[in-house]
Amino acid sequence: MTDAHEFIPAARPVIDEEEIEAAVRVLRSGRVVQGPEVAAFEEEFSELVDGRHCVAVNSGTSALHLALMALGIGPGDEVIVPSFSFAASANAVRLVGADVVFVDIEADTFCLDPAAVEAAVTSRTAAIMPVHLYGHPAAMDRIMAIAAQRGLAVVEDACQAHAAALNGTPVGAFGSAGTFSFYPTKNMHSLEGGMISTADAEVARTLRLLRNQGMEQRYANEIVGANVRMTDVSAAIGRVQRGKLAGWTEQRIANAAYLTEHITAANVVTPKVAEGARHIYHQYTVRIQGDREAAMARLTEAGVGNAVYYPTPIHRLKPYWEPDQKAGRIWDLPETERAAAEVVSLPVHPALTQRDLDRIVTAVNALGEQL
Ligand SMILES: Cc1ncc(COP(=O)(O)O)c(C=O)c1O
């Protein structure tokens, strides 16, 4: 066992002096909730989504929830969602009282399969929620064409995909709304936080009302809203991280390219990138064709962090599985099931050294003989 004491973590959230100084500066200022830092963060983040309106909230989940609310999606509506995602994607749909329709993914990109989306549209479909999983953009050209033809809203779950793009258009700049997460393990963070992007000024205004009790003027409540405001401490940290995102993203892409070039084990399938896609590698996710548990144990033993996102597809989680069983609803999602059984994410974060990368390659290639 070499270098096992130097464990290479699967993710490494950054809280450096700059982030700490920004937080302290805000705390000393006394303006700590939805003040000038939040406004500046929204403005600066907007550059990542082709200048769309940006509305900051307290998490990616709140961003999804409010986006659906602002688009008027609710009881009686169906929303098409991939089951191969984090539960938040489907939870947001259920939180607004709409029905989740699970659709399968493409084997190569792990993102919604547009042909399956088209087949799932019914008279009740109100929206499609593509998830740009692992930082790979979903097939937005085809999904937007289906949405336009059927008059459907599109809520992009870009929580893992800051600055990913398809054919030069950034994620979050395609749909009726885009949503981002700033959880600490994301490519950039604000401790906790989220952002919604939209081209529609009216939707943006509704989002601003919804995040703050329905108020623009204090105590002049216009609609029923929640409190999902972002703090200025979070926004100040988010602004620092936003400034570092471009460099970090380039490093992730370079790390991924190195891994893909050097991983040669026959039973390990490296990630594919669709034509025109800019994959920003929130995760570097391989498929293990063999005993995944054994492979993960070997990697851990070699000091290489690894994790499965997601071992259980959302449709198999209790709050979805039980009502579906009761209603006799069975989802046919073979690629989702296969992905959940095969995927393993390896370290790709920007703090990796050349030595780390070589250790990852060595450990993964050794699986060729070990499984
Ligand atoms: C695909 C996806 N959607 C939604 C979320 C929810 O974001 P948050 O954890 O900020 O609420 C996450 C993050 O964990 C995610 O990965």
mmCIF file of C-alpha atoms and ligand atoms in Angstrom:
data_model
loop_
_atom_site.group_PDB
_atom_site.id
_atom_site.type_symbol
_atom_site.label_atom_id
_atom_site.label_comp_id
_atom_site.label_asym_id
_atom_site.label_seq_id
_atom_site.Cartn_x
_atom_site.Cartn_y
_atom_site.Cartn_z
ATOM 1 C CA MET A 1 0.000 0.000 0.000
ATOM 2 C CA THR A 2 1.752 3.172 -1.164
ATOM 3 C CA ASP A 3 1.026 6.631 0.159
ATOM 4 C CA ALA A 4 -2.168 5.495 1.834
ATOM 5 C CA HIS A 5 -1.592 8.133 4.479
ATOM 6 C CA GLU A 6 -1.917 10.795 1.781
ATOM 7 C CA PHE A 7 -5.542 10.153 0.929
ATOM 8 C CA ILE A 8 -6.707 11.995 -2.183
ATOM 9 C CA PRO A 9 -10.208 13.222 -1.347
ATOM 10 C CA ALA A 10 -12.992 12.948 -3.929
ATOM 11 C CA ALA A 11 -13.821 16.629 -3.400
ATOM 12 C CA ARG A 12 -12.021 19.495 -1.719
ATOM 13 C CA PRO A 13 -14.130 22.553 -0.856
ATOM 14 C CA VAL A 14 -12.058 25.745 -0.780
ATOM 15 C CA ILE A 15 -12.290 28.220 2.116
ATOM 16 C CA ASP A 16 -9.072 30.226 1.840
ATOM 17 C CA GLU A 17 -7.995 33.506 3.433
ATOM 18 C CA GLU A 18 -9.762 35.481 0.683
ATOM 19 C CA GLU A 19 -13.108 33.841 1.436
ATOM 20 C CA ILE A 20 -12.606 34.344 5.183
ATOM 21 C CA GLU A 21 -11.663 38.015 4.719
ATOM 22 C CA ALA A 22 -14.745 38.586 2.545
ATOM 23 C CA ALA A 23 -16.995 37.030 5.194
ATOM 24 C CA VAL A 24 -15.427 39.075 7.990
ATOM 25 C CA ARG A 25 -15.726 42.281 5.951
ATOM 26 C CA VAL A 26 -19.473 41.681 5.608
ATOM 27 C CA LEU A 27 -19.921 40.788 9.268
ATOM 28 C CA ARG A 28 -18.206 44.045 10.245
ATOM 29 C CA SER A 29 -20.380 46.037 7.814
ATOM 30 C CA GLY A 30 -23.635 45.144 9.555
ATOM 31 C CA ARG A 31 -25.432 44.594 6.203
ATOM 32 C CA VAL A 32 -25.728 40.838 6.408
ATOM 33 C CA VAL A 33 -28.881 39.718 4.569
ATOM 34 C CA GLN A 34 -29.778 40.330 0.930
ATOM 35 C CA GLY A 35 -27.850 43.565 0.781
ATOM 36 C CA PRO A 36 -25.218 44.973 -1.579
ATOM 37 C CA GLU A 37 -23.119 41.795 -1.732
ATOM 38 C CA VAL A 38 -26.101 39.768 -2.941
ATOM 39 C CA ALA A 39 -26.896 42.372 -5.620
ATOM 40 C CA ALA A 40 -23.260 42.384 -6.774
ATOM 41 C CA PHE A 41 -23.115 38.573 -6.803
ATOM 42 C CA GLU A 42 -26.264 38.420 -8.959
ATOM 43 C CA GLU A 43 -24.772 40.938 -11.368
ATOM 44 C CA GLU A 44 -21.444 39.107 -11.615
ATOM 45 C CA PHE A 45 -23.018 35.667 -11.922
ATOM 46 C CA SER A 46 -25.186 36.939 -14.759
ATOM 47 C CA GLU A 47 -22.069 37.017 -16.995
ATOM 48 C CA LEU A 48 -22.029 33.205 -16.800
ATOM 49 C CA VAL A 49 -25.552 32.931 -18.248
ATOM 50 C CA ASP A 50 -25.344 35.314 -21.200
ATOM 51 C CA GLY A 51 -26.523 38.299 -19.159
ATOM 52 C CA ARG A 52 -29.811 36.770 -18.015
ATOM 53 C CA HIS A 53 -31.511 38.081 -14.878
ATOM 54 C CA CYS A 54 -30.127 36.329 -11.807
ATOM 55 C CA VAL A 55 -31.900 35.895 -8.479
ATOM 56 C CA ALA A 56 -29.921 34.578 -5.508
ATOM 57 C CA VAL A 57 -31.483 32.250 -2.938
ATOM 58 C CA ASN A 58 -30.303 30.087 -0.050
ATOM 59 C CA SER A 59 -29.794 26.760 -1.902
ATOM 60 C CA GLY A 60 -30.028 24.975 -5.212
ATOM 61 C CA THR A 61 -33.135 23.207 -3.962
ATOM 62 C CA SER A 62 -34.808 26.560 -3.232
ATOM 63 C CA ALA A 63 -33.750 27.703 -6.715
ATOM 64 C CA LEU A 64 -35.533 24.724 -8.324
ATOM 65 C CA HIS A 65 -38.562 25.109 -6.059
ATOM 66 C CA LEU A 66 -38.975 28.835 -6.747
ATOM 67 C CA ALA A 67 -38.344 28.457 -10.483
ATOM 68 C CA LEU A 68 -41.228 25.990 -10.744
ATOM 69 C CA MET A 69 -43.450 28.234 -8.591
ATOM 70 C CA ALA A 70 -42.633 31.348 -10.622
ATOM 71 C CA LEU A 71 -43.509 29.498 -13.827
ATOM 72 C CA GLY A 72 -46.901 28.621 -12.350
ATOM 73 C CA ILE A 73 -46.335 24.872 -12.190
ATOM 74 C CA GLY A 74 -48.464 23.102 -9.601
ATOM 75 C CA PRO A 75 -51.128 20.481 -8.920
ATOM 76 C CA GLY A 76 -52.382 18.681 -12.019
ATOM 77 C CA ASP A 77 -49.187 19.390 -13.956
ATOM 78 C CA GLU A 78 -46.579 16.837 -14.952
ATOM 79 C CA VAL A 79 -42.871 17.608 -15.063
ATOM 80 C CA ILE A 80 -40.415 15.372 -16.925
ATOM 81 C CA VAL A 81 -37.336 14.669 -14.780
ATOM 82 C CA PRO A 82 -34.453 12.197 -15.021
ATOM 83 C CA SER A 83 -34.459 9.602 -12.239
ATOM 84 C CA PHE A 84 -30.659 9.511 -12.408
ATOM 85 C CA SER A 85 -30.029 12.680 -10.408
ATOM 86 C CA PHE A 86 -29.904 14.009 -6.868
ATOM 87 C CA ALA A 87 -33.317 13.767 -5.184
ATOM 88 C CA ALA A 88 -33.625 17.582 -5.105
ATOM 89 C CA SER A 89 -34.517 17.603 -8.820
ATOM 90 C CA ALA A 90 -37.692 15.569 -8.290
ATOM 91 C CA ASN A 91 -38.338 16.885 -4.771
ATOM 92 C CA ALA A 92 -38.817 20.407 -6.137
ATOM 93 C CA VAL A 93 -41.554 19.112 -8.446
ATOM 94 C CA ARG A 94 -43.327 17.355 -5.602
ATOM 95 C CA LEU A 95 -42.936 20.411 -3.347
ATOM 96 C CA VAL A 96 -45.067 22.469 -5.771
ATOM 97 C CA GLY A 97 -47.651 19.672 -5.864
ATOM 98 C CA ALA A 98 -46.972 18.603 -9.455
ATOM 99 C CA ASP A 99 -46.417 15.013 -10.620
ATOM 100 C CA VAL A 100 -42.967 13.697 -11.507
ATOM 101 C CA VAL A 101 -42.643 11.777 -14.766
ATOM 102 C CA PHE A 102 -39.331 9.943 -14.785
ATOM 103 C CA VAL A 103 -37.535 9.598 -18.111
ATOM 104 C CA ASP A 104 -34.415 7.646 -18.992
ATOM 105 C CA ILE A 105 -30.938 9.025 -19.719
ATOM 106 C CA GLU A 106 -28.476 8.660 -22.574
ATOM 107 C CA ALA A 107 -25.763 6.090 -21.848
ATOM 108 C CA ASP A 108 -22.903 8.382 -22.902
ATOM 109 C CA THR A 109 -23.820 11.684 -21.235
ATOM 110 C CA PHE A 110 -25.871 10.466 -18.217
ATOM 111 C CA CYS A 111 -28.358 13.253 -19.136
ATOM 112 C CA LEU A 112 -32.011 13.163 -20.283
ATOM 113 C CA ASP A 113 -32.603 11.235 -23.487
ATOM 114 C CA PRO A 114 -34.489 13.633 -25.810
ATOM 115 C CA ALA A 115 -36.268 10.791 -27.661
ATOM 116 C CA ALA A 116 -37.554 9.460 -24.333
ATOM 117 C CA VAL A 117 -38.620 12.979 -23.348
ATOM 118 C CA GLU A 118 -40.658 13.322 -26.525
ATOM 119 C CA ALA A 119 -42.341 9.963 -25.906
ATOM 120 C CA ALA A 120 -43.252 10.973 -22.328
ATOM 121 C CA VAL A 121 -45.069 14.228 -23.161
ATOM 122 C CA THR A 122 -48.810 14.124 -22.375
ATOM 123 C CA SER A 123 -51.599 16.702 -22.315
ATOM 124 C CA ARG A 124 -50.677 17.342 -18.653
ATOM 125 C CA THR A 125 -46.971 17.975 -19.232
ATOM 126 C CA ALA A 126 -46.104 21.509 -18.129
ATOM 127 C CA ALA A 127 -42.328 21.418 -18.035
ATOM 128 C CA ILE A 128 -39.145 19.505 -18.747
ATOM 129 C CA MET A 129 -36.314 19.529 -16.208
ATOM 130 C CA PRO A 130 -33.024 18.523 -17.846
ATOM 131 C CA VAL A 131 -30.229 17.966 -15.317
ATOM 132 C CA HIS A 132 -26.700 18.777 -16.519
ATOM 133 C CA LEU A 133 -25.364 15.878 -14.513
ATOM 134 C CA TYR A 134 -21.712 15.792 -13.429
ATOM 135 C CA GLY A 135 -21.200 19.066 -15.349
ATOM 136 C CA HIS A 136 -22.069 17.696 -18.786
ATOM 137 C CA PRO A 137 -24.733 19.753 -20.602
ATOM 138 C CA ALA A 138 -27.926 17.891 -21.482
ATOM 139 C CA ALA A 139 -28.941 17.810 -25.165
ATOM 140 C CA MET A 140 -30.511 21.277 -24.903
ATOM 141 C CA ASP A 141 -30.790 21.854 -28.643
ATOM 142 C CA ARG A 142 -33.157 18.897 -28.997
ATOM 143 C CA ILE A 143 -34.898 19.420 -25.665
ATOM 144 C CA MET A 144 -35.624 23.088 -26.437
ATOM 145 C CA ALA A 145 -37.015 22.074 -29.844
ATOM 146 C CA ILE A 146 -39.429 19.617 -28.193
ATOM 147 C CA ALA A 147 -40.428 22.247 -25.613
ATOM 148 C CA ALA A 148 -41.037 24.877 -28.291
ATOM 149 C CA GLN A 149 -43.122 22.499 -30.380
ATOM 150 C CA ARG A 150 -45.260 21.430 -27.395
ATOM 151 C CA GLY A 151 -45.377 24.802 -25.610
ATOM 152 C CA LEU A 152 -43.601 23.534 -22.485
ATOM 153 C CA ALA A 153 -41.501 25.356 -19.905
ATOM 154 C CA VAL A 154 -37.916 24.184 -19.377
ATOM 155 C CA VAL A 155 -36.246 24.385 -15.965
ATOM 156 C CA GLU A 156 -32.565 23.564 -16.269
ATOM 157 C CA ASP A 157 -31.053 21.919 -13.214
ATOM 158 C CA ALA A 158 -27.539 23.291 -13.636
ATOM 159 C CA CYS A 159 -26.707 22.757 -9.947
ATOM 160 C CA GLN A 160 -23.609 20.753 -10.932
ATOM 161 C CA ALA A 161 -22.739 22.620 -14.108
ATOM 162 C CA HIS A 162 -21.500 26.203 -13.566
ATOM 163 C CA ALA A 163 -20.054 27.409 -16.902
ATOM 164 C CA ALA A 164 -20.804 24.235 -18.855
ATOM 165 C CA ALA A 165 -22.045 24.961 -22.373
ATOM 166 C CA LEU A 166 -23.476 23.445 -25.513
ATOM 167 C CA ASN A 167 -22.474 24.870 -28.888
ATOM 168 C CA GLY A 168 -21.234 28.020 -27.151
ATOM 169 C CA THR A 169 -24.405 28.697 -25.140
ATOM 170 C CA PRO A 170 -23.911 28.362 -21.394
ATOM 171 C CA VAL A 171 -26.227 26.179 -19.348
ATOM 172 C CA GLY A 172 -28.795 28.282 -17.547
ATOM 173 C CA ALA A 173 -29.219 30.389 -20.701
ATOM 174 C CA PHE A 174 -31.402 27.923 -22.631
ATOM 175 C CA GLY A 175 -34.547 27.285 -20.617
ATOM 176 C CA SER A 176 -37.365 29.331 -19.108
ATOM 177 C CA ALA A 177 -35.194 29.241 -15.978
ATOM 178 C CA GLY A 178 -31.837 27.816 -14.930
ATOM 179 C CA THR A 179 -30.836 26.844 -11.404
ATOM 180 C CA PHE A 180 -27.439 26.616 -9.725
ATOM 181 C CA SER A 181 -26.203 25.338 -6.356
ATOM 182 C CA PHE A 182 -23.376 26.811 -4.290
ATOM 183 C CA TYR A 183 -23.073 23.937 -1.825
ATOM 184 C CA PRO A 184 -19.449 23.554 -0.588
ATOM 185 C CA THR A 185 -18.571 20.593 -2.833
ATOM 186 C CA LYS A 186 -19.803 22.314 -6.011
ATOM 187 C CA ASN A 187 -17.347 23.846 -8.524
ATOM 188 C CA MET A 188 -17.905 27.153 -6.719
ATOM 189 C CA HIS A 189 -19.688 27.686 -3.423
ATOM 190 C CA SER A 190 -21.139 30.214 -1.008
ATOM 191 C CA LEU A 191 -21.280 27.829 2.016
ATOM 192 C CA GLU A 192 -24.914 27.210 1.061
ATOM 193 C CA GLY A 193 -26.623 29.064 -1.742
ATOM 194 C CA GLY A 194 -28.373 28.974 -5.062
ATOM 195 C CA MET A 195 -29.083 31.126 -8.117
ATOM 196 C CA ILE A 196 -31.913 31.235 -10.631
ATOM 197 C CA SER A 197 -31.356 32.630 -14.125
ATOM 198 C CA THR A 198 -34.098 33.701 -16.482
ATOM 199 C CA ALA A 199 -34.461 35.847 -19.604
ATOM 200 C CA ASP A 200 -37.968 36.908 -18.549
ATOM 201 C CA ALA A 201 -38.061 40.095 -16.441
ATOM 202 C CA GLU A 202 -41.537 39.259 -15.108
ATOM 203 C CA VAL A 203 -40.404 35.799 -13.961
ATOM 204 C CA ALA A 204 -37.362 37.438 -12.329
ATOM 205 C CA ARG A 205 -39.623 39.869 -10.461
ATOM 206 C CA THR A 206 -41.872 37.018 -9.298
ATOM 207 C CA LEU A 207 -38.790 35.125 -8.097
ATOM 208 C CA ARG A 208 -37.655 38.168 -6.100
ATOM 209 C CA LEU A 209 -41.095 38.356 -4.489
ATOM 210 C CA LEU A 210 -41.244 34.625 -3.783
ATOM 211 C CA ARG A 211 -37.899 34.582 -2.000
ATOM 212 C CA ASN A 212 -38.923 37.347 0.390
ATOM 213 C CA GLN A 213 -42.485 36.783 1.666
ATOM 214 C CA GLY A 214 -43.972 38.236 -1.516
ATOM 215 C CA MET A 215 -42.611 41.700 -0.708
ATOM 216 C CA GLU A 216 -40.779 44.241 -2.799
ATOM 217 C CA GLN A 217 -41.736 47.114 -0.463
ATOM 218 C CA ARG A 218 -41.572 46.151 3.189
ATOM 219 C CA TYR A 219 -44.990 45.061 4.527
ATOM 220 C CA ALA A 220 -46.654 45.604 1.162
ATOM 221 C CA ASN A 221 -46.930 41.877 0.424
ATOM 222 C CA GLU A 222 -48.088 41.234 -3.139
ATOM 223 C CA ILE A 223 -48.184 37.424 -3.198
ATOM 224 C CA VAL A 224 -47.601 34.511 -0.829
ATOM 225 C CA GLY A 225 -43.866 33.945 -0.610
ATOM 226 C CA ALA A 226 -41.237 32.156 1.425
ATOM 227 C CA ASN A 227 -38.019 33.274 3.090
ATOM 228 C CA VAL A 228 -35.210 31.758 1.066
ATOM 229 C CA ARG A 229 -32.992 34.841 0.987
ATOM 230 C CA MET A 230 -29.226 34.614 0.620
ATOM 231 C CA THR A 231 -27.043 36.200 3.294
ATOM 232 C CA ASP A 232 -24.421 38.767 2.338
ATOM 233 C CA VAL A 233 -21.791 36.559 3.963
ATOM 234 C CA SER A 234 -22.660 33.825 1.477
ATOM 235 C CA ALA A 235 -22.756 36.264 -1.424
ATOM 236 C CA ALA A 236 -19.350 37.721 -0.522
ATOM 237 C CA ILE A 237 -17.839 34.225 -0.461
ATOM 238 C CA GLY A 238 -19.658 33.389 -3.702
ATOM 239 C CA ARG A 239 -18.184 36.491 -5.360
ATOM 240 C CA VAL A 240 -14.647 35.454 -4.405
ATOM 241 C CA GLN A 241 -15.270 31.959 -5.758
ATOM 242 C CA ARG A 242 -16.924 33.323 -8.901
ATOM 243 C CA GLY A 243 -13.668 35.158 -9.571
ATOM 244 C CA LYS A 244 -11.730 31.899 -9.360
ATOM 245 C CA LEU A 245 -14.168 29.760 -11.303
ATOM 246 C CA ALA A 246 -12.641 30.173 -14.774
ATOM 247 C CA GLY A 247 -9.185 29.026 -13.620
ATOM 248 C CA TRP A 248 -10.596 26.169 -11.588
ATOM 249 C CA THR A 249 -12.740 25.024 -14.511
ATOM 250 C CA GLU A 250 -9.759 24.984 -16.876
ATOM 251 C CA GLN A 251 -7.861 22.926 -14.300
ATOM 252 C CA ARG A 252 -10.739 20.441 -13.951
ATOM 253 C CA ILE A 253 -10.916 20.073 -17.738
ATOM 254 C CA ALA A 254 -7.140 19.533 -17.917
ATOM 255 C CA ASN A 255 -7.246 16.991 -15.057
ATOM 256 C CA ALA A 256 -10.057 15.111 -16.776
ATOM 257 C CA ALA A 257 -8.185 15.084 -20.087
ATOM 258 C CA TYR A 258 -5.136 13.598 -18.354
ATOM 259 C CA LEU A 259 -7.190 10.893 -16.649
ATOM 260 C CA THR A 260 -9.020 9.986 -19.866
ATOM 261 C CA GLU A 261 -5.758 9.788 -21.804
ATOM 262 C CA HIS A 262 -4.014 7.573 -19.249
ATOM 263 C CA ILE A 263 -6.760 5.322 -17.890
ATOM 264 C CA THR A 264 -6.481 2.216 -20.013
ATOM 265 C CA ALA A 265 -8.036 -0.557 -17.886
ATOM 266 C CA ALA A 266 -10.360 -2.536 -20.139
ATOM 267 C CA ASN A 267 -13.094 -2.781 -17.499
ATOM 268 C CA VAL A 268 -13.180 0.958 -16.793
ATOM 269 C CA VAL A 269 -15.143 3.190 -19.196
ATOM 270 C CA THR A 270 -14.006 6.828 -19.112
ATOM 271 C CA PRO A 271 -16.518 9.694 -19.562
ATOM 272 C CA LYS A 272 -17.677 10.695 -23.056
ATOM 273 C CA VAL A 273 -18.276 14.258 -24.202
ATOM 274 C CA ALA A 274 -21.054 14.959 -26.706
ATOM 275 C CA GLU A 275 -20.221 16.961 -29.832
ATOM 276 C CA GLY A 276 -20.315 20.697 -29.105
ATOM 277 C CA ALA A 277 -20.437 20.117 -25.344
ATOM 278 C CA ARG A 278 -18.246 21.842 -22.784
ATOM 279 C CA HIS A 279 -18.092 19.379 -19.889
ATOM 280 C CA ILE A 280 -16.833 21.146 -16.767
ATOM 281 C CA TYR A 281 -16.298 17.945 -14.765
ATOM 282 C CA HIS A 282 -18.045 18.651 -11.522
ATOM 283 C CA GLN A 283 -17.510 14.903 -11.344
ATOM 284 C CA TYR A 284 -15.198 12.666 -13.344
ATOM 285 C CA THR A 285 -17.378 9.600 -13.514
ATOM 286 C CA VAL A 286 -16.329 6.250 -14.933
ATOM 287 C CA ARG A 287 -18.293 3.047 -15.361
ATOM 288 C CA ILE A 288 -16.865 -0.042 -13.710
ATOM 289 C CA GLN A 289 -17.678 -3.160 -15.649
ATOM 290 C CA GLY A 290 -17.118 -5.747 -12.963
ATOM 291 C CA ASP A 291 -17.400 -5.871 -9.188
ATOM 292 C CA ARG A 292 -17.888 -2.189 -8.286
ATOM 293 C CA GLU A 293 -17.729 -2.732 -4.538
ATOM 294 C CA ALA A 294 -14.384 -4.494 -4.894
ATOM 295 C CA ALA A 295 -13.099 -1.756 -7.217
ATOM 296 C CA MET A 296 -14.048 0.964 -4.748
ATOM 297 C CA ALA A 297 -12.410 -0.904 -1.893
ATOM 298 C CA ARG A 298 -9.186 -1.208 -3.947
ATOM 299 C CA LEU A 299 -9.215 2.492 -4.783
ATOM 300 C CA THR A 300 -9.761 3.440 -1.153
ATOM 301 C CA GLU A 301 -6.933 1.127 -0.142
ATOM 302 C CA ALA A 302 -4.685 2.918 -2.635
ATOM 303 C CA GLY A 303 -5.627 6.257 -1.063
ATOM 304 C CA VAL A 304 -7.825 7.363 -3.967
ATOM 305 C CA GLY A 305 -11.148 8.926 -2.957
ATOM 306 C CA ASN A 306 -14.191 7.612 -4.784
ATOM 307 C CA ALA A 307 -17.945 7.897 -4.526
ATOM 308 C CA VAL A 308 -21.131 6.789 -6.248
ATOM 309 C CA TYR A 309 -23.493 9.523 -7.430
ATOM 310 C CA TYR A 310 -26.155 8.057 -7.275
ATOM 311 C CA PRO A 311 -26.487 4.455 -6.130
ATOM 312 C CA THR A 312 -30.283 4.603 -5.941
ATOM 313 C CA PRO A 313 -32.186 6.276 -8.785
ATOM 314 C CA ILE A 314 -34.815 8.697 -7.513
ATOM 315 C CA HIS A 315 -37.733 6.517 -8.634
ATOM 316 C CA ARG A 316 -36.502 3.813 -6.223
ATOM 317 C CA LEU A 317 -36.401 6.158 -3.214
ATOM 318 C CA LYS A 318 -39.218 5.610 -0.722
ATOM 319 C CA PRO A 319 -41.244 8.823 -1.292
ATOM 320 C CA TYR A 320 -41.432 7.998 -5.012
ATOM 321 C CA TRP A 321 -41.360 4.192 -4.999
ATOM 322 C CA GLU A 322 -44.189 3.657 -2.501
ATOM 323 C CA PRO A 323 -46.853 5.832 -4.165
ATOM 324 C CA ASP A 324 -45.843 4.484 -7.585
ATOM 325 C CA GLN A 325 -46.181 0.907 -6.306
ATOM 326 C CA LYS A 326 -49.598 1.715 -4.885
ATOM 327 C CA ALA A 327 -50.723 3.244 -8.176
ATOM 328 C CA GLY A 328 -49.238 0.362 -10.184
ATOM 329 C CA ARG A 329 -46.903 2.799 -11.974
ATOM 330 C CA ILE A 330 -43.759 1.154 -13.300
ATOM 331 C CA TRP A 331 -40.995 3.219 -14.896
ATOM 332 C CA ASP A 332 -38.959 1.568 -17.627
ATOM 333 C CA LEU A 333 -35.503 3.123 -17.148
ATOM 334 C CA PRO A 334 -32.847 0.604 -18.209
ATOM 335 C CA GLU A 335 -30.001 3.121 -18.732
ATOM 336 C CA THR A 336 -30.767 4.730 -15.375
ATOM 337 C CA GLU A 337 -30.616 1.354 -13.613
ATOM 338 C CA ARG A 338 -27.405 0.433 -15.418
ATOM 339 C CA ALA A 339 -25.726 3.743 -14.600
ATOM 340 C CA ALA A 340 -26.704 3.501 -10.923
ATOM 341 C CA ALA A 341 -25.090 0.058 -10.793
ATOM 342 C CA GLU A 342 -21.885 0.973 -12.661
ATOM 343 C CA VAL A 343 -20.768 4.552 -11.941
ATOM 344 C CA VAL A 344 -17.918 5.653 -9.715
ATOM 345 C CA SER A 345 -16.655 9.227 -9.481
ATOM 346 C CA LEU A 346 -12.926 9.830 -9.087
ATOM 347 C CA PRO A 347 -11.112 12.948 -7.831
ATOM 348 C CA VAL A 348 -10.850 15.657 -10.514
ATOM 349 C CA HIS A 349 -10.849 18.834 -8.390
ATOM 350 C CA PRO A 350 -8.408 21.651 -9.170
ATOM 351 C CA ALA A 351 -6.243 21.047 -6.093
ATOM 352 C CA LEU A 352 -4.926 17.747 -7.511
ATOM 353 C CA THR A 353 -1.186 17.653 -8.165
ATOM 354 C CA GLN A 354 0.498 15.819 -11.032
ATOM 355 C CA ARG A 355 1.522 13.190 -8.485
ATOM 356 C CA ASP A 356 -2.099 12.805 -7.371
ATOM 357 C CA LEU A 357 -3.205 12.361 -10.984
ATOM 358 C CA ASP A 358 -0.571 9.700 -11.555
ATOM 359 C CA ARG A 359 -1.577 7.880 -8.377
ATOM 360 C CA ILE A 360 -5.213 7.911 -9.512
ATOM 361 C CA VAL A 361 -4.229 6.536 -12.934
ATOM 362 C CA THR A 362 -2.053 3.811 -11.393
ATOM 363 C CA ALA A 363 -4.768 2.741 -8.957
ATOM 364 C CA VAL A 364 -7.476 2.694 -11.630
ATOM 365 C CA ASN A 365 -5.337 0.835 -14.170
ATOM 366 C CA ALA A 366 -4.489 -1.766 -11.521
ATOM 367 C CA LEU A 367 -8.209 -2.590 -11.406
ATOM 368 C CA GLY A 368 -7.704 -4.136 -14.845
ATOM 369 C CA GLU A 369 -5.933 -7.066 -13.193
ATOM 370 C CA GLN A 370 -7.724 -6.987 -9.876
ATOM 371 C CA LEU A 371 -11.382 -7.404 -10.828
HETATM 372 C C1 LIG B 1 -28.379 17.883 -9.587
HETATM 373 C C2 LIG B 1 -28.635 18.651 -8.334
HETATM 374 N N1 LIG B 1 -29.800 19.291 -8.187
HETATM 375 C C3 LIG B 1 -30.076 20.019 -7.100
HETATM 376 C C4 LIG B 1 -29.186 20.122 -6.057
HETATM 377 C C5 LIG B 1 -29.578 20.876 -4.826
HETATM 378 O O1 LIG B 1 -28.699 21.872 -4.463
HETATM 379 P P1 LIG B 1 -28.520 22.284 -2.922
HETATM 380 O O2 LIG B 1 -27.796 21.183 -2.242
HETATM 381 O O3 LIG B 1 -27.750 23.564 -2.983
HETATM 382 O O4 LIG B 1 -29.889 22.482 -2.364
HETATM 383 C C6 LIG B 1 -27.945 19.495 -6.167
HETATM 384 C C7 LIG B 1 -26.910 19.642 -5.130
HETATM 385 O O5 LIG B 1 -26.671 18.944 -4.240
HETATM 386 C C8 LIG B 1 -27.666 18.712 -7.317
HETATM 387 O O6 LIG B 1 -26.517 18.056 -7.430
#
